[in-house]
Short mmCIF file of C-alpha atoms in Angstrom, two decimals:
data_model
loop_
_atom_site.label_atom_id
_atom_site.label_comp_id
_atom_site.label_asym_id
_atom_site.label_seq_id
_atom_site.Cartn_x
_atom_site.Cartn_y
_atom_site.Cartn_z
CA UNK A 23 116.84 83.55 68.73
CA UNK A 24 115.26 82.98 72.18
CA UNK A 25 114.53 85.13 75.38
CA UNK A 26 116.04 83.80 78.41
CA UNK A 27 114.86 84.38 81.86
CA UNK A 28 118.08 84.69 84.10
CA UNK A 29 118.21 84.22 87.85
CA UNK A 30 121.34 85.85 88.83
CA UNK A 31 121.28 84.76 92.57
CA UNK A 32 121.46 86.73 95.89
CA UNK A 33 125.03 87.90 95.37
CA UNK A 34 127.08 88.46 91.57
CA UNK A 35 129.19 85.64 92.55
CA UNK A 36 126.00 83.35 92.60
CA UNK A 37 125.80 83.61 88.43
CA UNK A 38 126.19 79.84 87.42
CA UNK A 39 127.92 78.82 84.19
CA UNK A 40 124.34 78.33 82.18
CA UNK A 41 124.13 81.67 83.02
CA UNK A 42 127.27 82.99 81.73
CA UNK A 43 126.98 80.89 78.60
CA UNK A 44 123.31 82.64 77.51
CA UNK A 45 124.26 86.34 78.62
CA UNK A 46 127.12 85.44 75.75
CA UNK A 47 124.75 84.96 73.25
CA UNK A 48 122.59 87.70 73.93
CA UNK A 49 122.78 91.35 72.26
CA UNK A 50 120.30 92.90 74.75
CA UNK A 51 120.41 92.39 78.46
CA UNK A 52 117.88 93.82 81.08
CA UNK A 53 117.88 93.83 84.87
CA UNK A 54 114.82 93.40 86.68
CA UNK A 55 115.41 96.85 89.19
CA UNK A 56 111.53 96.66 90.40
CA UNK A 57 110.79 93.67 92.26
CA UNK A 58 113.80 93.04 93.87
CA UNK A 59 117.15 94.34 95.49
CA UNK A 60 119.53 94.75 92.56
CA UNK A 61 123.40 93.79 92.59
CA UNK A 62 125.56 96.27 91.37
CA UNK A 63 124.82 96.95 87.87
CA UNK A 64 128.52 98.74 86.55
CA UNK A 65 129.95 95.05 88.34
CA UNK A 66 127.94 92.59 86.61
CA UNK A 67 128.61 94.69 82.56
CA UNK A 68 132.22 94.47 83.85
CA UNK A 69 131.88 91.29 84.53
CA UNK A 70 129.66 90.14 80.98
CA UNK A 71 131.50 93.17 79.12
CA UNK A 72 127.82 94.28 78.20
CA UNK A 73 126.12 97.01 78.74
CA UNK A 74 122.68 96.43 80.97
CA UNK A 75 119.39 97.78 80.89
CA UNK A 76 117.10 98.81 84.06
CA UNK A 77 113.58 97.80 83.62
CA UNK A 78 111.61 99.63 85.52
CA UNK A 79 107.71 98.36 87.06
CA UNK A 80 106.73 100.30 83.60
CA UNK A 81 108.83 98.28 81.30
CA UNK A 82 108.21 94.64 82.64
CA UNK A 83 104.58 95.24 83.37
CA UNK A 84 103.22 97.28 80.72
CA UNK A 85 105.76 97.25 77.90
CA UNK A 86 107.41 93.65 78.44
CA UNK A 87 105.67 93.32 74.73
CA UNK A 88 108.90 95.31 73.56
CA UNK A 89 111.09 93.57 75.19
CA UNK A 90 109.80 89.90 73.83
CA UNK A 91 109.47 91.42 70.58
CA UNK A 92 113.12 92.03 70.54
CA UNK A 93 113.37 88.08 70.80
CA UNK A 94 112.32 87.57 66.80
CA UNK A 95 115.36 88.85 65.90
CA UNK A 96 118.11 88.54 68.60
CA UNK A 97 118.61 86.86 71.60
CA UNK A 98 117.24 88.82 74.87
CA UNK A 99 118.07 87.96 78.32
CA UNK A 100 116.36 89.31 81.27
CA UNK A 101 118.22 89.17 84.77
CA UNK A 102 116.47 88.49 88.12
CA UNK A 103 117.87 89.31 91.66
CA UNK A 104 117.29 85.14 93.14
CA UNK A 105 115.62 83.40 91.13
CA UNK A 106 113.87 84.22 88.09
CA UNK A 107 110.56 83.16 88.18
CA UNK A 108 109.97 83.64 92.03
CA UNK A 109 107.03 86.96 90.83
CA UNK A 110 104.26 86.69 87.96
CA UNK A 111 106.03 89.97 86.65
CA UNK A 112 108.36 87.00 85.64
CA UNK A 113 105.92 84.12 84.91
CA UNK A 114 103.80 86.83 82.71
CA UNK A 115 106.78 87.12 80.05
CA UNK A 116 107.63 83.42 79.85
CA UNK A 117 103.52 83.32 79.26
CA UNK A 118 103.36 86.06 76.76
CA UNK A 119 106.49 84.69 74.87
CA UNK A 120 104.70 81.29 74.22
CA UNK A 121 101.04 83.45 73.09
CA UNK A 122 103.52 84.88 70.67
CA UNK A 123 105.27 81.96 69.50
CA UNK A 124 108.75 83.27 70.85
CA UNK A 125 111.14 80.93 72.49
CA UNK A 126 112.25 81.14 75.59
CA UNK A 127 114.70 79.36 78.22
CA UNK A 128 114.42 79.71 82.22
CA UNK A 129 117.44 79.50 84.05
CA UNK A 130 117.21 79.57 87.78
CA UNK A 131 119.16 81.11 90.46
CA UNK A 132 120.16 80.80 94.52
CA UNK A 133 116.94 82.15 96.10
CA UNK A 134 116.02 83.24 99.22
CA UNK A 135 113.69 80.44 99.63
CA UNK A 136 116.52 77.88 99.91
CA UNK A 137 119.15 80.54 101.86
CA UNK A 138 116.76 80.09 104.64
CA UNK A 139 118.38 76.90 105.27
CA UNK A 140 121.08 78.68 107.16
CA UNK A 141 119.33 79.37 109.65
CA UNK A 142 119.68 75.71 110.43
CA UNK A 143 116.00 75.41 109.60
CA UNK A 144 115.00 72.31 107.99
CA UNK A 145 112.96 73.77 104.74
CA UNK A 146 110.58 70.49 104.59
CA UNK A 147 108.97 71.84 108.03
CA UNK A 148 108.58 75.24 105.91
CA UNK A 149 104.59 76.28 105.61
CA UNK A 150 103.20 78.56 103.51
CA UNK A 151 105.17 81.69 102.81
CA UNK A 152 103.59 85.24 103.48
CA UNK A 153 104.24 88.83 102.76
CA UNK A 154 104.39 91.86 104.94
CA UNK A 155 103.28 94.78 102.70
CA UNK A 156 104.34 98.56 103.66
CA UNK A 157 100.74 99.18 104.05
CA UNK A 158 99.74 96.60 106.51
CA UNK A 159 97.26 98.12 108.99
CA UNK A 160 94.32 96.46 108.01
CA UNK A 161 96.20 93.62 106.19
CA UNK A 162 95.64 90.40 108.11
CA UNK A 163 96.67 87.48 105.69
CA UNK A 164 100.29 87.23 106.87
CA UNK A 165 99.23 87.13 110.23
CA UNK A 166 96.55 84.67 108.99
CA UNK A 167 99.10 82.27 107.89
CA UNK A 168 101.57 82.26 110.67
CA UNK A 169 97.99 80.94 112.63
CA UNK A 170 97.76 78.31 110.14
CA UNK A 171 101.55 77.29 110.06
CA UNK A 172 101.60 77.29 113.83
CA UNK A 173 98.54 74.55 114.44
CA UNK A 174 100.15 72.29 112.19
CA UNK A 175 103.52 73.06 113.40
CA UNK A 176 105.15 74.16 110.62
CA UNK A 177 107.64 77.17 110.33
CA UNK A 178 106.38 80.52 108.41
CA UNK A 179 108.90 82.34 106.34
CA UNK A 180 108.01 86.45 105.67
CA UNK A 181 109.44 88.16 103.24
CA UNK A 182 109.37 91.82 104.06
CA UNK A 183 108.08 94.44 101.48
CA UNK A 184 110.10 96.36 99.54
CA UNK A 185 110.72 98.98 96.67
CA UNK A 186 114.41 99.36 95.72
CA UNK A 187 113.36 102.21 93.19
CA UNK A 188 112.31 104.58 96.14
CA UNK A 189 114.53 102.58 98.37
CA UNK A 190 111.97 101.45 100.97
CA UNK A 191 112.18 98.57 103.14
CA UNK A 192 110.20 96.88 105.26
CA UNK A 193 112.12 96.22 108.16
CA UNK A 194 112.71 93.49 111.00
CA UNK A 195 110.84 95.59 113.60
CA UNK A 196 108.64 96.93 111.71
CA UNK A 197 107.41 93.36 110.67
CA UNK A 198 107.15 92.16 114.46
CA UNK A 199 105.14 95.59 115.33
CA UNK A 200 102.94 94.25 112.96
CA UNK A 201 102.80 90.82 113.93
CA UNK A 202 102.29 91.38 117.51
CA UNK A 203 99.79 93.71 116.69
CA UNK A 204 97.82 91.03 115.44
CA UNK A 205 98.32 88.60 118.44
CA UNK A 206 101.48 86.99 118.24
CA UNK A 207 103.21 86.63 121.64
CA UNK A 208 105.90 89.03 122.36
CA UNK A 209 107.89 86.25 123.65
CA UNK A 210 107.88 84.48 120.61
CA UNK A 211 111.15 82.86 119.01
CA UNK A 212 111.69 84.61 115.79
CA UNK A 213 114.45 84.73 113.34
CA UNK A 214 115.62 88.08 112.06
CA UNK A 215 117.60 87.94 108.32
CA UNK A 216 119.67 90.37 106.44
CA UNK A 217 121.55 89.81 103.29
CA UNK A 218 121.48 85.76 102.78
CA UNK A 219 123.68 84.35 100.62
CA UNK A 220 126.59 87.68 100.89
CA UNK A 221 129.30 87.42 102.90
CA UNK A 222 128.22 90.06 105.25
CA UNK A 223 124.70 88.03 105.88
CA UNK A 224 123.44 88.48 109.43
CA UNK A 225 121.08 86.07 111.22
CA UNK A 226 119.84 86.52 115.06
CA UNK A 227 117.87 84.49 116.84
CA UNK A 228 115.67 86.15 119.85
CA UNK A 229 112.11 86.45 121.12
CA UNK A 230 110.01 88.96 118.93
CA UNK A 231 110.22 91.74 121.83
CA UNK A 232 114.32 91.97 121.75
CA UNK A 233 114.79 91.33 118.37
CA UNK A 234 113.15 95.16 117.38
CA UNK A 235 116.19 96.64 119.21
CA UNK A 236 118.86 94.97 116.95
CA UNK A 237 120.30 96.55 114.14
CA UNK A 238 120.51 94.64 110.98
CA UNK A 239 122.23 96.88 108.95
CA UNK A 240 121.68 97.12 105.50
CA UNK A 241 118.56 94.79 103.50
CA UNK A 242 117.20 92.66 101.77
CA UNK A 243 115.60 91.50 104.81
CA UNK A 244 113.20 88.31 106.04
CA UNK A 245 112.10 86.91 109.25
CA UNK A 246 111.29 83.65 110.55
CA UNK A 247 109.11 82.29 113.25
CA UNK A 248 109.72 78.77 114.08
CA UNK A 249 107.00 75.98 114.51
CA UNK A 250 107.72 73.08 116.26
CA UNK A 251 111.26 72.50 115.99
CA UNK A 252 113.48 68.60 115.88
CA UNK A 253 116.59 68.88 118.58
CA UNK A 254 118.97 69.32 116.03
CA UNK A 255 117.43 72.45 114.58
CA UNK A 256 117.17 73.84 118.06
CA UNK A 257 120.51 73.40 118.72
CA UNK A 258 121.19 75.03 115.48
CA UNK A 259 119.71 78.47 115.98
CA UNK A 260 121.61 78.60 119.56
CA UNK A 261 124.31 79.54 117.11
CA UNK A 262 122.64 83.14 116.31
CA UNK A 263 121.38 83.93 119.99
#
């Protein structure tokens, strides 16, 4: 008996074969509906013939004991929009499985960390990631960041807050409000994201001051600003302008 940590990808399509093959053996399955955008639930138990269970911020934070418990006896698999040990939430109950002597098996998934590389963005000239939190008006590490990325001229990568549970999402504006409310230049190259890795995935490519006007539909969203860029990845982006 074993718990398995499942990274389901960034669409249901994304689910590899490992995958598959555990969600077989398991009698209980979960879905991570807190820290990320969730597929459609009634699509994937068509699809494993199994009926899921939402865990809630509640259930994987303060009651993920009940969940690894469950692993004594029968196999449990939790599912992860991307990949499945991109949050602690995630890291905590491969943690508290080993402090309780409970096998468990990580199987990764197509995160948004690698979709990135659509953009045409090379992901070795990637700095450190930030967040853009809902709550951001005295919040200056993100902004910090994109400073430190920039000297050594190194792209920065935001991902953009969000809580599918009261649907709320940061958006692309609202992230360059932010930004150039903390100094960056309104003329700026950024890249605006929606959706990576769907078929209906949008990328643009414009300076921080015209991107706010587009419309990027429907989220998960993330946003780019470029560092210093090689030719090639230059000509790249001309793609989404």
């Amino acid at each position: 008996m074993a718990l398995y940590l499942i990274g389901i990808g960034l669409d249901e399509k994304d689910i590899s074969l490992k995958a598959l093959d555990a969600v077989k053996k398991c009698k209980y399955l979960y879905i991570d509906c807190y820290t990320s955008l969730g597929t459609d639930i009634k699509t994937l138990e068509k699809m494993f013939n199994k009926k899921i269970i939402e865990a809630d911020r509640e259930m994987l934070e303060n009651k993920s004991n009940e969940i690894i418990e469950k692993a004594r006896k029968e196999n449990v698999a939790v599912l992860v929009y991307g990949d499945c040990l991109s949050a602690t939430t995630h890291i905590s109950l491969v943690q508290e499985s080993e402090k309780l002597n409970i096998k468990h098996e990580v199987i990764h998934g197509i995160s948004i960390l690698t979709s990135i590389s659509e953009t045409g963005l090379s992901l070795y000239n990637f700095g450190k990631t930030a967040s853009i939190p809902f709550n951001n008006k005295n919040v200056k590490v993100a902004y910090d960041i994109l400073k430190n990325n920039q000297k050594s001229g190194m792209h920065t990568l935001f991902l953009l807050d969000l809580n599918p549970e009261k649907k709320m999402f940061l958006t692309i504006k609202e992230a360059i409000v932010y930004l150039t409310g903390n100094g960056m230049d309104i003329n700026q190259l950024v890249v605006g994201c929606a959706r990576l890795g769907r078929k209906d995935s949008m990328i643009k490519s414009e300076k921080a001051e015209s991107i706010k006007n587009i419309e990027f539909g429907k989220p998960p969203y993330c946003l780019i600003v470029p560092g210093k860029m090689h030719f090639m990845e230059e000509e790249f982006l001309e793609r989404f302008k």
